[in-house]
Short mmCIF file of C-alpha atoms in Angstrom, two decimals:
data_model
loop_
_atom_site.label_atom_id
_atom_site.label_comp_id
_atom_site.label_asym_id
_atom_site.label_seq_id
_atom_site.Cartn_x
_atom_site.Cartn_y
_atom_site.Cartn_z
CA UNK A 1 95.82 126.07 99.47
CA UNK A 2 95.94 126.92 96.07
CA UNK A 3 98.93 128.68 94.60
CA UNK A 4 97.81 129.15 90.91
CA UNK A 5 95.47 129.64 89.09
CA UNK A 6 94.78 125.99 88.61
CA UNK A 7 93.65 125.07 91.84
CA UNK A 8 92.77 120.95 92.61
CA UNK A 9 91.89 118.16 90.92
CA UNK A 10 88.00 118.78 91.05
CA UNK A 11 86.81 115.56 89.49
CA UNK A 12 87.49 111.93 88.65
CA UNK A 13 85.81 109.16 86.95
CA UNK A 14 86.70 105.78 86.91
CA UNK A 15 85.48 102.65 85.28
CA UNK A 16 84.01 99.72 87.29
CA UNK A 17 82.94 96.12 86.91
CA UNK A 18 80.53 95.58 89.45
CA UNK A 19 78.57 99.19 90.31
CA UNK A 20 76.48 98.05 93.29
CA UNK A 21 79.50 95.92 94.96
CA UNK A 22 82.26 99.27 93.77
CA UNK A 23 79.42 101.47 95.08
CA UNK A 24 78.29 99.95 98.50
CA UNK A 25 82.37 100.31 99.44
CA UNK A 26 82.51 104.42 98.13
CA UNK A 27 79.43 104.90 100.17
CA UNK A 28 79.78 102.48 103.29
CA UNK A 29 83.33 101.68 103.86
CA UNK A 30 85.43 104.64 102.08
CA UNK A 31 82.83 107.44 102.95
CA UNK A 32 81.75 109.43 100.40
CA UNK A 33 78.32 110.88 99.74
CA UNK A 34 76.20 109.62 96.33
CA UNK A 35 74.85 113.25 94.78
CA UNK A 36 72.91 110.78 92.55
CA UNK A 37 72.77 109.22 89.01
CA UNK A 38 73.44 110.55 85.39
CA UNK A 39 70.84 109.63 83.10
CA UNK A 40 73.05 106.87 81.53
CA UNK A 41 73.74 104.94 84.88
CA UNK A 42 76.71 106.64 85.99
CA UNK A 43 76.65 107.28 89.97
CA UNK A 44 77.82 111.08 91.10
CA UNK A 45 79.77 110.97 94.74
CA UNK A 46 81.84 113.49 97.07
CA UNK A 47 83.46 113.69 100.58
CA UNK A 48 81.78 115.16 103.27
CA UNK A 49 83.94 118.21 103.67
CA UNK A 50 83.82 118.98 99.70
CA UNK A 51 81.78 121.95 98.79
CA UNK A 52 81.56 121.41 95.06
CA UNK A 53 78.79 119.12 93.03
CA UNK A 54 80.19 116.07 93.06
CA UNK A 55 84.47 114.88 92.77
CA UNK A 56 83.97 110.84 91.71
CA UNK A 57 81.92 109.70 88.99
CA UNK A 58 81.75 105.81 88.81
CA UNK A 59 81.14 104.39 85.22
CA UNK A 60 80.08 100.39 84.54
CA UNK A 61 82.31 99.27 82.50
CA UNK A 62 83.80 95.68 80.86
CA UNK A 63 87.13 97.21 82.65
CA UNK A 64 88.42 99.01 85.67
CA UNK A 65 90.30 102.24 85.42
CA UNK A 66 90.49 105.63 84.62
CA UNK A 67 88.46 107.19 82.08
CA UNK A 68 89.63 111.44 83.10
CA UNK A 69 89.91 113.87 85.53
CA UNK A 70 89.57 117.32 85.72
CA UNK A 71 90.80 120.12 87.16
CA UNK A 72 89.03 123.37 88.78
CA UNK A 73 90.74 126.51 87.49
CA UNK A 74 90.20 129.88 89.03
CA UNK A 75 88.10 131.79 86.15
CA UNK A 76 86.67 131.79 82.88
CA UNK A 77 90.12 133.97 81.83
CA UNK A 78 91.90 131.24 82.96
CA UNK A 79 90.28 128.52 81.17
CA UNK A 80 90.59 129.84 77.64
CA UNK A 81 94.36 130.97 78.94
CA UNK A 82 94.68 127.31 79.07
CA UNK A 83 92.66 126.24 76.02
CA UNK A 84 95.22 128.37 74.02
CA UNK A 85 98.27 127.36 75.64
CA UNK A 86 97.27 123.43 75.26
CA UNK A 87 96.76 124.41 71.67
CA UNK A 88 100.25 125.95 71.55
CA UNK A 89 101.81 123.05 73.55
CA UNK A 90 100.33 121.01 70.81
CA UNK A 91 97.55 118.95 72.09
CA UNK A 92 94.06 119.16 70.70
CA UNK A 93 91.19 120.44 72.54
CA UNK A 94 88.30 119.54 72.78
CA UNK A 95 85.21 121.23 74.61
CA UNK A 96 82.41 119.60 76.91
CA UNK A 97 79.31 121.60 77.09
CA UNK A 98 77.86 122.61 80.28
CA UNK A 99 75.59 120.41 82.17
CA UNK A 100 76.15 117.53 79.87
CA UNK A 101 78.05 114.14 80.98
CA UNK A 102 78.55 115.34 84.15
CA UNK A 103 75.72 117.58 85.61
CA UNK A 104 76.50 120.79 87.58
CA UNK A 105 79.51 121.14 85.65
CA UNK A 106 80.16 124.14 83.84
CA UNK A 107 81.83 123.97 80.49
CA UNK A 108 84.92 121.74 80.06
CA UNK A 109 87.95 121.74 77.94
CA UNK A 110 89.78 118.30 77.35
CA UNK A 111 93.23 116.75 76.17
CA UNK A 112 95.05 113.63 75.59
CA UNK A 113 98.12 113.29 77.11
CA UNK A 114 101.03 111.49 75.60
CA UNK A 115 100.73 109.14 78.44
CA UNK A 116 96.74 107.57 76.98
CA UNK A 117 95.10 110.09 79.98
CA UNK A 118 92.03 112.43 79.50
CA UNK A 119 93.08 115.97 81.38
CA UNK A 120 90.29 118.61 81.65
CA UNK A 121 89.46 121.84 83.15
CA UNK A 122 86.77 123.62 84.02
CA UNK A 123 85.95 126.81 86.39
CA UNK A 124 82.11 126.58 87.20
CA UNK A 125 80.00 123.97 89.06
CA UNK A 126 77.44 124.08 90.93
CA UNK A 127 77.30 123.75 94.80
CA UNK A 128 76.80 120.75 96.53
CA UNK A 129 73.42 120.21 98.43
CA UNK A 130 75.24 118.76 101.31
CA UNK A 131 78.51 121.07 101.95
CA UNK A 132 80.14 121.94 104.77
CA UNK A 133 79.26 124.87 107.20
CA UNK A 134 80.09 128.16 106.98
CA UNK A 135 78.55 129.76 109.23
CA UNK A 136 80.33 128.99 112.84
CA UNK A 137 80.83 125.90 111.64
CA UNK A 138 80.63 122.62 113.36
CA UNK A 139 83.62 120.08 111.81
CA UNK A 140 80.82 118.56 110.16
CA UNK A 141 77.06 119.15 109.80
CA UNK A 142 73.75 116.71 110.55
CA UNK A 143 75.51 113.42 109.62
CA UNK A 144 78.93 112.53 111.14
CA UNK A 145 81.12 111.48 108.89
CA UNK A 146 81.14 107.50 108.08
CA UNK A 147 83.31 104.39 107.33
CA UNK A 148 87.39 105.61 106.87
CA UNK A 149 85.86 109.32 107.27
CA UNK A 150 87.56 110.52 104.37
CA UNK A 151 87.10 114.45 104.06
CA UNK A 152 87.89 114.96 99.91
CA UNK A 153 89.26 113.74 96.62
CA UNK A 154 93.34 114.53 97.30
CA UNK A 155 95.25 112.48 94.44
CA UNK A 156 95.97 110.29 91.59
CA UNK A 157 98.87 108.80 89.85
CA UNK A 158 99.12 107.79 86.71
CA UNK A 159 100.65 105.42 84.53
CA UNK A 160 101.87 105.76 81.04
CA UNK A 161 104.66 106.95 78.35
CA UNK A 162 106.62 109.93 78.01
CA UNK A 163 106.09 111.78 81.16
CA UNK A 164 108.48 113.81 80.73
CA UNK A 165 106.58 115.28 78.52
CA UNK A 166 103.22 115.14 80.32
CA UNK A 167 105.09 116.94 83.34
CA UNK A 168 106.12 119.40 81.17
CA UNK A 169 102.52 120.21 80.35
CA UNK A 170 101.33 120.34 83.46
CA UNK A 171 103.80 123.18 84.43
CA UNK A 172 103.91 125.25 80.99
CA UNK A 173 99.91 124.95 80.27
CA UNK A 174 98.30 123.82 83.60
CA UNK A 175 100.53 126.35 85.45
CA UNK A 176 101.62 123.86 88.41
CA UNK A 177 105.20 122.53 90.06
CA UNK A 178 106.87 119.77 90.74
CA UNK A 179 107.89 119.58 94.25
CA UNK A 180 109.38 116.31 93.82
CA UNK A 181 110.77 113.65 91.33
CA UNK A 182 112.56 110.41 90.76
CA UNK A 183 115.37 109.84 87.50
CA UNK A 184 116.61 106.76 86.75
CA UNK A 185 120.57 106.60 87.16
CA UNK A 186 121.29 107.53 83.10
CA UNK A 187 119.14 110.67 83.55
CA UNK A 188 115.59 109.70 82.76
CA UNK A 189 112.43 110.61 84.58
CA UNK A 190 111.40 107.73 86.80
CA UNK A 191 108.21 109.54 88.62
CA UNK A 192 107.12 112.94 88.80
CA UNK A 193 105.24 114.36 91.97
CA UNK A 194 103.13 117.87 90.35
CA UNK A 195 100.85 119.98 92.18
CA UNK A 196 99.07 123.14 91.86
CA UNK A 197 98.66 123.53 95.62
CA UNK A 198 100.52 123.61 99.28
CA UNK A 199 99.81 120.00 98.68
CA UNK A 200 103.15 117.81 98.45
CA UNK A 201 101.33 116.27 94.86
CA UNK A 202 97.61 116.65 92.97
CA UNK A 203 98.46 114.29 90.08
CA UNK A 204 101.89 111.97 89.77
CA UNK A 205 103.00 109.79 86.80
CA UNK A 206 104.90 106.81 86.58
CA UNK A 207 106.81 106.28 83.12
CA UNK A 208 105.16 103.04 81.76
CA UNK A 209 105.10 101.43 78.72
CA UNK A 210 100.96 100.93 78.46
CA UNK A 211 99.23 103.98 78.18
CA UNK A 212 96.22 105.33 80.11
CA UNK A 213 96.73 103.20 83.68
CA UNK A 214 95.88 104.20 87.02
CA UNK A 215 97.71 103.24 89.94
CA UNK A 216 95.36 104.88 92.40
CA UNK A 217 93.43 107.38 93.63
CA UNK A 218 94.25 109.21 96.97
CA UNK A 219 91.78 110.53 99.31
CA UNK A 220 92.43 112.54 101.99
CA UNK A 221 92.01 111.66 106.19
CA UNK A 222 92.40 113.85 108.90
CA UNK A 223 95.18 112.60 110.71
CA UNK A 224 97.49 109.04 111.35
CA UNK A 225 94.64 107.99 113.94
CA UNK A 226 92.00 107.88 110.96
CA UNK A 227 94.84 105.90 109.15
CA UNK A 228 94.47 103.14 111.79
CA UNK A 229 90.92 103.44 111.61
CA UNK A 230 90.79 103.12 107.93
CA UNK A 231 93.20 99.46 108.04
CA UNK A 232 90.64 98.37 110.49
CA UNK A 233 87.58 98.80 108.51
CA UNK A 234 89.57 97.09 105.48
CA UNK A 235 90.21 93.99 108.12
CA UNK A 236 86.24 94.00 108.90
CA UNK A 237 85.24 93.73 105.42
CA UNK A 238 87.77 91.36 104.14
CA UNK A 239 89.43 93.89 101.54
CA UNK A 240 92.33 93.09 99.60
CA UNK A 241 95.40 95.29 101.64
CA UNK A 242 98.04 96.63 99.38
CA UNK A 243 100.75 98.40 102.07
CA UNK A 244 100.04 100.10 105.15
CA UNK A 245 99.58 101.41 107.26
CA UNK A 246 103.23 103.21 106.46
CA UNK A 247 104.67 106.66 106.10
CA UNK A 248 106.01 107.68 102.78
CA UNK A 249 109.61 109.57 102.60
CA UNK A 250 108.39 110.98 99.71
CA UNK A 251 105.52 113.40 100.19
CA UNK A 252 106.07 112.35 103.79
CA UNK A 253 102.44 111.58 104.26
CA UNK A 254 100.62 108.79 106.14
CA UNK A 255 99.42 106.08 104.26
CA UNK A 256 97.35 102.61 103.60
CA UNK A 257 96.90 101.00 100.19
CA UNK A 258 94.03 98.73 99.25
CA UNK A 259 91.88 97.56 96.89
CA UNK A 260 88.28 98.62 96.26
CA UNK A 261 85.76 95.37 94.63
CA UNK A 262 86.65 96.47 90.89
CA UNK A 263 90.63 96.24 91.27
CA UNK A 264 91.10 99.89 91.20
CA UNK A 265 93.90 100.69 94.19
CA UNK A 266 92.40 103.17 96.97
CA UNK A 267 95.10 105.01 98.90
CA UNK A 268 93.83 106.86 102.30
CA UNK A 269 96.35 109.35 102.71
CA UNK A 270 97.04 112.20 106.03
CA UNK A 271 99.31 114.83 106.10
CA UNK A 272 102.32 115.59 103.96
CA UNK A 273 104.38 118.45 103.84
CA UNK A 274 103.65 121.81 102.54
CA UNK A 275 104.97 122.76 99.24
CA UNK A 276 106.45 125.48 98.19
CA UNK A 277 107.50 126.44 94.24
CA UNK A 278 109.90 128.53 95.51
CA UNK A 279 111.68 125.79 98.03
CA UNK A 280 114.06 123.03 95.95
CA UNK A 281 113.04 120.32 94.06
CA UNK A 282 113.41 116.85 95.95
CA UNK A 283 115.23 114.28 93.80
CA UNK A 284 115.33 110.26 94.60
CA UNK A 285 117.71 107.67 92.91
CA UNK A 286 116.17 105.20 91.92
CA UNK A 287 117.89 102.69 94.52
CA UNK A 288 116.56 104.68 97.54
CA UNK A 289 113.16 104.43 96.62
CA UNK A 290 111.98 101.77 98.44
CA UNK A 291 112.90 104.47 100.96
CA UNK A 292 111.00 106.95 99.47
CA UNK A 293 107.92 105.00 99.49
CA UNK A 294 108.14 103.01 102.22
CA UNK A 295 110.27 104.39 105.00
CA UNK A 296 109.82 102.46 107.66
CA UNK A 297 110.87 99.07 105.94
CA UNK A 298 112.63 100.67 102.94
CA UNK A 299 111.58 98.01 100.59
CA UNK A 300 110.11 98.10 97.91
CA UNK A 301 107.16 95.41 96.92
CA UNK A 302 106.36 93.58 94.03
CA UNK A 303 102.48 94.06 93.83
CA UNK A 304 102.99 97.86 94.08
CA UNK A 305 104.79 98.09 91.41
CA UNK A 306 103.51 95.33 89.00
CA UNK A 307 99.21 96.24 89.42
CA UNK A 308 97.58 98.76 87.72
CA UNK A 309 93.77 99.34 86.22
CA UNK B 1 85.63 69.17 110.89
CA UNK B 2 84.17 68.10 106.96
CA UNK B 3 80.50 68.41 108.63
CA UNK B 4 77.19 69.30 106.93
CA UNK B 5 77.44 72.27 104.80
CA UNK B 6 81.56 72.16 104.99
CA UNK B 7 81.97 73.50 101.16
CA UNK B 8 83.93 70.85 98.82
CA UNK B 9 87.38 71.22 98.13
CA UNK B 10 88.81 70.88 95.12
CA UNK B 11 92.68 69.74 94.21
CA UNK B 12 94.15 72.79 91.78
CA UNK B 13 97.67 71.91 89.83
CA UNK B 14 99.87 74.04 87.93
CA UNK B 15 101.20 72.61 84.69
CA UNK B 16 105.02 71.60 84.94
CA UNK B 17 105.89 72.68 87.87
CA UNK B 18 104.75 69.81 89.77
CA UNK B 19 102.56 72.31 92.56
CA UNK B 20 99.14 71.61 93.71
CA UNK B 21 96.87 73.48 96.56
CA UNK B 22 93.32 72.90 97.81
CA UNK B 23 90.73 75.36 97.06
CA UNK B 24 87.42 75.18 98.46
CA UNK B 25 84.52 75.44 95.97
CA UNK B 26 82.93 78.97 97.62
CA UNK B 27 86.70 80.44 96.94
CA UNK B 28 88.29 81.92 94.80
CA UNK B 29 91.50 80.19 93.13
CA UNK B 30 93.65 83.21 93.66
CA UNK B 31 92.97 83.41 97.49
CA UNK B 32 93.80 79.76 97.67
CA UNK B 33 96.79 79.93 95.90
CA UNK B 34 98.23 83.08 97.71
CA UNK B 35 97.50 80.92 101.03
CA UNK B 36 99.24 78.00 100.00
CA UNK B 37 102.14 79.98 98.99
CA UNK B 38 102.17 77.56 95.25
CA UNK B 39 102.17 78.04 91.87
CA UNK B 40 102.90 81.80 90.02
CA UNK B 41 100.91 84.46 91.36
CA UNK B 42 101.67 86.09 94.48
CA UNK B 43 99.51 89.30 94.41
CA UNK B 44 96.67 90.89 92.55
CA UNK B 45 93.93 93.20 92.91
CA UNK B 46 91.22 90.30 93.55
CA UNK B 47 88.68 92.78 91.61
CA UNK B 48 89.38 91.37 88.26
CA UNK B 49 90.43 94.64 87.30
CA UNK B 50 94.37 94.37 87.10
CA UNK B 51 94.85 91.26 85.25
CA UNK B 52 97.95 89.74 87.25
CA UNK B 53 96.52 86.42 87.87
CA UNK B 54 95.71 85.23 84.05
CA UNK B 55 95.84 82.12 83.57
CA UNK B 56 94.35 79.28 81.51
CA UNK B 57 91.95 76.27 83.18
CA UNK B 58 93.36 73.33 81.03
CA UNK B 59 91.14 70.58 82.93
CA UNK B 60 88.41 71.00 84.80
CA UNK B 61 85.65 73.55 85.25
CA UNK B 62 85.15 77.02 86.84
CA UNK B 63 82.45 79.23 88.01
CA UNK B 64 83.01 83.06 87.45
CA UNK B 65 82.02 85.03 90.19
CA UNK B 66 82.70 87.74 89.79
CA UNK B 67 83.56 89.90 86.27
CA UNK B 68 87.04 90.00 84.42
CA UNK B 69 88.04 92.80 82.87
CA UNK B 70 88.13 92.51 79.08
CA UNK B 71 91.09 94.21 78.83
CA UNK B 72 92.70 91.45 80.02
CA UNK B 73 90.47 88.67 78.80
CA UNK B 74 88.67 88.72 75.66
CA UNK B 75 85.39 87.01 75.20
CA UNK B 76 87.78 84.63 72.59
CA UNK B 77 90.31 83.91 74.89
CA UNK B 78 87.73 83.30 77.74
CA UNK B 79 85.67 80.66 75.74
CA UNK B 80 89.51 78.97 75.57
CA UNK B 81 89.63 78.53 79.06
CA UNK B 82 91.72 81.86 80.17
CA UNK B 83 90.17 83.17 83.47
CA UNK B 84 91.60 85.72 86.03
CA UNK B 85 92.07 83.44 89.24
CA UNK B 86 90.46 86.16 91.12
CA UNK B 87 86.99 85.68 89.81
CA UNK B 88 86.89 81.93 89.60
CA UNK B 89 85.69 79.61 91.77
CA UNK B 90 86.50 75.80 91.04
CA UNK B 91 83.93 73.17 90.29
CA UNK B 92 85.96 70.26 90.32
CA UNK B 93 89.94 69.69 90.04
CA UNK B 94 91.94 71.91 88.35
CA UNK B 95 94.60 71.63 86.05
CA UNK B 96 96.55 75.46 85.46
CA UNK B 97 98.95 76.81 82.80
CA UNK B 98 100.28 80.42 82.03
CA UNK B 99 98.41 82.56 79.53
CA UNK B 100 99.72 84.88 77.76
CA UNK B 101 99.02 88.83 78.61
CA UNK B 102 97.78 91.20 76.84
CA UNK B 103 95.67 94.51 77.21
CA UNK B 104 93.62 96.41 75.22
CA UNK B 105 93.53 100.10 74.61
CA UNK B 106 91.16 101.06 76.90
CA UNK B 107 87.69 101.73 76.15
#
């Protein structure tokens, strides 16, 4: 799916308050797969149908959020390409060694965006021990998939200042487009959907005064039926609902928001349409956006808009 | 109903507005007060994680269930009485007021 020569979001980690509680619902309710520990405590997961070391990296913490994410470029060339160019654009880099904080990562280069987030890249990790078939492959191997069934890490928005100019970074260093935005009605960017792939976004931002907040993290399902199955699990085990299940004008995919035990917002997402950087960018006013997010009521709600970690 | 085992409930009021809610002592005040449809705060993460529902216990006592995030409530303005209604269960009746918010750069 991959266009350029950045090619997904890889890798998130994300602060917790209550590991075994935040933990128990990755594993058991959302899905995912725990690769195992760091030797500080953190706890390594990934989807089923990832083939990569590990995409989530839970940290305790005294708050929820996001700490970074990173992004999996296409080779070494690449990587410095971007090293200099995030020098040029005027950030500061910073490099992770291999095999360090997060293990079966190869090395990493990191920046600050105006908006308070971490941003890095990296183009070597190691293989997953459980990955997907390759070899006339099943849809999945000895374990079906469990809980919501979600297959991999698709998403995140962000929250934070000045991202106009963080959207301008991720096109002029990171190489992606922007299939998709929202300006408020004197001119100013509202939201910016970016992506690197076929994918309608890999990262979004929200212009907000606070730096560094998360609104959520998307992972993807296979289909609408999986999003039913996913808001029945959340009625099971009691978890706090957001929206959903819905269908987003914008993006167009399928869609539930909830909350996971630390307060961080969980969005199980299907389809979308495919992007193009050749086809026209979408534009919302900012008065049809309760459209754009939720199309099938067309309003918008207050705690989507007011919580973030 | 009230039978053996039936958890206690507690009366919960919010300053100056004249609103008041029961909230059962295994639950927290949030849930209760998103029930009963009173007082400030209609949503919230109910992880302690977001900080929406910060408020300050003028009278009575609490039990913290689960953890707040200290981005939202320092250990200062906890020992004052400012909880995150998510967390807290009450131990007795409550008297509520608005805190102020604040966050911290993350950490």
């Amino acid at each position: 799916m991959a266009l350029n020569k950045t090619l997904r979001p890889g890798l998130i980690q994300l602060r917790v308050l209550d590991l075994d509680k935040t933990l128990s619902f990755y594993k058991d309710i959302l899905g995912l797969n725990e690769v195992g520990r760091t030797a500080d405590g953190r706890v390594m997961l990934k989807g089923y149908d990832e083939f990569d070391h590990h995409s989530v990296t839970l940290r305790l913490a005294d708050s929820a959020g996001f700490d970074s994410a990173a992004f999996k470029v296409d080779s070494h060339e690449t990587l410095e390409q971007i090293r200099s160019a995030a020098q040029a654009f005027g950030y500061a880099v910073d490099e992770v060694p291999p095999n360090t904080d997060q293990p079966g990562f190869g090395k990493r280069y990191g920046f600050k965006l105006c908006t308070g987030h971490r941003l890095e890249v990296y183009c070597d990790v190691e293989p997953a021990r459980q990955r997907p078939m390759i070899k006339n492959p099943d849809l999945w191997g000895d374990e079906p998939p469990r809980g919501m069934r979600v297959q991999r890490l698709d998403h995140f928005l962000l929250f934070g200042p000045g991202i106009s100019e963080a959207e301008r970074f991720c096109t002029e260093v990171l190489g992606m487009f922007v299939p998709e935005i929202c300006n408020t009605p004197d001119g100013k960017r509202l939201a910016t959907w970016i992506t690197s792939s076929n994918k309608p976004h890999d990262l979004a931002f929200v212009e907000y005064p606070e730096p560094g907040k998360i609104h959520h993290i998307g992972f993807f399902l296979q289909d609408w039926n999986d999003v039913g199955a996913a808001a029945d699990l959340i009625g099971k085990n009691r978890l706090k609902l957001d929206i959903g299940p819905t269908r987003h004008a914008i993006t167009r995919g399928m869609t539930i928001y909830f909350w996971e035990p630390s307060g961080n917002r969980i969005e199980t997402y299907a389809g979308g349409y495919t992007a193009y950087p050749d086809n026209p960018q979408r534009v919302w006013d900012t008065d049809s956006l309760g459209r754009g997010l939720f199309y099938y009521s067309g309003e918008l709600i207050d705690s989507f808009l007011q919580i973030v970690t | 109903m009230g039978g053996a085992g039936r958890a206690e409930k507690f009366a919960v009021r919010v300053a100056g507005t004249g609103e008041q809610f029961a909230c059962g002592e295994d639950e927290f005040v949030l849930d209760a007060m998103m029930r009963a449809r009173s007082g400030p705060v209609r949503h919230g993460c109910c992880g302690g994680g977001c900080g929406v529902c910060k408020m300050k216990v003028e009278r009575g006592s609490v039990f913290a269930a689960k953890r707040m995030s200290r981005a939202h409530v320092s250990e200062e303005e906890q020992r004052e009485g400012i909880v995150l209604l998510c967390c807290v269960q009450p131990r007795g009746d409550l008297l509520l007021s608005p805190a102020r918010h604040r966050t911290r750069e993350n950490a």
